[in-house]
XYZ file of C-alpha atoms in Angstrom:
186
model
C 19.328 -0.376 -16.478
C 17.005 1.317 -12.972
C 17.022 4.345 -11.909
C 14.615 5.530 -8.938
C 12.511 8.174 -7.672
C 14.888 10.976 -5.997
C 12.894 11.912 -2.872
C 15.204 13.154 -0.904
C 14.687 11.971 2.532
C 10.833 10.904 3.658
C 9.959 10.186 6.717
C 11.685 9.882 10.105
C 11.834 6.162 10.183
C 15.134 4.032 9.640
C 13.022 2.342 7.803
C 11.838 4.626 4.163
C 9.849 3.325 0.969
C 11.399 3.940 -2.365
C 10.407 3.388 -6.345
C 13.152 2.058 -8.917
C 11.656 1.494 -12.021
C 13.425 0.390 -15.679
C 13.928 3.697 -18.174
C 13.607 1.605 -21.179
C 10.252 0.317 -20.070
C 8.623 3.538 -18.306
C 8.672 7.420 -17.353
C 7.442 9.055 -14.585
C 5.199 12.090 -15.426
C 5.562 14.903 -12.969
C 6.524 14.993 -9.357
C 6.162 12.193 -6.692
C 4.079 12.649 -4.171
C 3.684 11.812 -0.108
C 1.155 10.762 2.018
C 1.562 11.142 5.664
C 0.179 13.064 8.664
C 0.185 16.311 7.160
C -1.931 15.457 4.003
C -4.610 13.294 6.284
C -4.496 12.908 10.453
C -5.615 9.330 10.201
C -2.209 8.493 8.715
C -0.201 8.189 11.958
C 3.680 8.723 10.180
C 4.905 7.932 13.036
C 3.672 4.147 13.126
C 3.732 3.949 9.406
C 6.142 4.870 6.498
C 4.609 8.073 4.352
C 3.137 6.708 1.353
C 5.285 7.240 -1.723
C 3.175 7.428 -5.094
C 4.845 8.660 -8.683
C 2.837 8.525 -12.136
C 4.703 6.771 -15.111
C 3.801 6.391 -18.606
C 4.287 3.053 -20.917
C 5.632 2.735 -24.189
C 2.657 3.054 -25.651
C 1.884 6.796 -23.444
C -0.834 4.466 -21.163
C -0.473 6.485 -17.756
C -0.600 4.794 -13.926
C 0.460 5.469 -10.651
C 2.420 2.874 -8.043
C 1.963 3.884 -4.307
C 4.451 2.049 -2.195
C 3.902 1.478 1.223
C 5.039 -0.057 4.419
C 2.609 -0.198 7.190
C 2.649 -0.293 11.058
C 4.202 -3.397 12.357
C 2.398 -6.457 13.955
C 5.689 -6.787 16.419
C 5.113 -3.407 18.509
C 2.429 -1.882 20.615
C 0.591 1.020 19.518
C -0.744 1.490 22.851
C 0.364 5.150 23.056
C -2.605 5.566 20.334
C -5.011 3.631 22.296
C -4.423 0.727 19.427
C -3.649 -2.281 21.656
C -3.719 -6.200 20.609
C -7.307 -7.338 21.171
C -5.974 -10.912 20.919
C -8.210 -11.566 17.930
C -5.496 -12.712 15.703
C -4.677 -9.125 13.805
C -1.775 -8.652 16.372
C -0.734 -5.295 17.660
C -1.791 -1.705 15.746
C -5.049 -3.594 13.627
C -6.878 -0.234 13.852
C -3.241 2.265 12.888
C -3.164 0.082 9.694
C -7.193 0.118 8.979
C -6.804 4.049 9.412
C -3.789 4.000 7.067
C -5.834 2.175 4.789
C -8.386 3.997 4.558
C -6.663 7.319 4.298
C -4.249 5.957 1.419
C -7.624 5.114 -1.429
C -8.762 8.751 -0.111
C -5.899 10.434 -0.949
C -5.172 8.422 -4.008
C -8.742 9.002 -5.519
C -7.993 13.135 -5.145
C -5.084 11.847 -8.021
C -2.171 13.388 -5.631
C 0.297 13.484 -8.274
C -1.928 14.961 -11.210
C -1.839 12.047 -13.816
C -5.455 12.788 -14.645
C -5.425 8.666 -14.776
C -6.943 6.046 -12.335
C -5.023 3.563 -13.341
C -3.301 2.894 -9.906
C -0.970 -0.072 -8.133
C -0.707 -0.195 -4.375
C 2.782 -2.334 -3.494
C 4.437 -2.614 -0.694
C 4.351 -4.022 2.643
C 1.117 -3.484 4.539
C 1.920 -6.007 7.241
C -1.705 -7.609 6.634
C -3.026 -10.603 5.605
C -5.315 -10.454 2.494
C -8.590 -10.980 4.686
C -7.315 -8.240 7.255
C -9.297 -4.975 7.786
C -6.839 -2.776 6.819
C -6.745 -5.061 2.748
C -10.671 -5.193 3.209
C -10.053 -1.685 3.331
C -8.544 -0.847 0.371
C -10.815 -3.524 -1.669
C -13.531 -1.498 -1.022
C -11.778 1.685 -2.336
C -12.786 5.426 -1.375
C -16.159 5.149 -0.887
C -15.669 2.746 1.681
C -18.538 0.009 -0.817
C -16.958 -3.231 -1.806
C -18.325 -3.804 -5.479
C -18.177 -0.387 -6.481
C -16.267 0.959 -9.766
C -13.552 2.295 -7.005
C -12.570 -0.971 -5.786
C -9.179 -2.659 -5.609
C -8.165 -6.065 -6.382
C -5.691 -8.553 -4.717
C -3.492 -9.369 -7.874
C -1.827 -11.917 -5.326
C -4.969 -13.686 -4.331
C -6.527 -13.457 -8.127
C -3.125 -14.832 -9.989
C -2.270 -17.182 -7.274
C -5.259 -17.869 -5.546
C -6.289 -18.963 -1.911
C -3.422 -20.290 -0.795
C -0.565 -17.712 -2.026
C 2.125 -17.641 0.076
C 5.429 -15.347 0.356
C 6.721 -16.639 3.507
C 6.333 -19.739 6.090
C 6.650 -18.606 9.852
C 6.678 -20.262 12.943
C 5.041 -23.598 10.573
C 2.446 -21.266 8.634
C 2.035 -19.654 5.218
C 0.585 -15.849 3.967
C 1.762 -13.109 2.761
C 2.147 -9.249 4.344
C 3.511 -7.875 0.526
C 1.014 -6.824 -1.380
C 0.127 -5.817 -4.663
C -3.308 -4.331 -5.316
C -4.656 -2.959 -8.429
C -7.809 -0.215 -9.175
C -10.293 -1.767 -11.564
C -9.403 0.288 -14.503
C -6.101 -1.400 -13.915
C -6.762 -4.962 -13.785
């Protein structure tokens, strides 16, 4: 019924990002590809999980291309980095997972794994809130604009609306899972 992305090992972290995906529903087209230190510096690999993104067609040969993630942690310093908690409420490593950000719609606009589609789905875990820098980051795509044709949209926040929730802690709601979609996606 699944079958998944063979990677082979990614990353150093216990800790790795991974695609299953349903045969009878879609194929991936060509090779998977990684983002981490090596394809941009701003990517710290060692704070984050590399970026896993594969291409897949539909049933009816529509192309697009899921890039799983799992950002730096709210729970450790990234003082090493000169990244500490400010104490403004975006906890520990805000600027590691802005950078991250940032560097994952670059790379993903250079189409990493040749689809020759921008259709594209960011998923995973970018231990943010949806009005964090590092989501205002990839809503404003590339070029760094919001309301540009390279924007992404919170498919959490636009199904679900304001007050979408995955999780309760410590007596309050949000969500740190994501799912974002470009606008020829949506």
């Amino acid at each position: 019924t699944y079958d998944y992305v063979a990677t082979g090992a990614v990353g150093t972290d216990a800790i790795k990002v991974a695609i299953i995906y349903q045969p009878s529903t879609v194929s991936p087209v060509g090779t998977h590809a990684i983002l981490d230190s090596s394809v941009d510096p701003r990517f710290i690999d060692t704070k984050s999980r590399p970026v896993l993104a594969q291409s897949f067609t539909d049933s009816s040969g529509s192309a697009f291309t899921v890039a799983v993630n799992h950002l730096k942690s709210k729970g450790s310093d990234c003082d090493d980095v000169g990244d500490p908690d400010l104490g403004d409420g975006a906890g520990n490593c805000n600027v590691t997972r802005t950078s991250a950000a940032e560097a994952l719609v670059v790379w993903l606009a250079t189409d990493p794994t040749g689809s020759g589609d921008s259709d594209t789905l960011i998923i995973g875990d970018l231990n943010s809130y949806d009005k964090e820098d590092p989501i205002d980051a990839i809503v404003a795509g590339s070029d760094d604009t919001a309301g540009t044709t390279d924007d992404y949209t919170d498919l959490i926040r636009l199904f679900q609306g304001e007050d979408a929730y995955s999780y309760v802690f410590d007596g309050q709601i949000g969500y740190l899972d994501h799912a974002l979609a470009s606008t020829d996606l949506v």
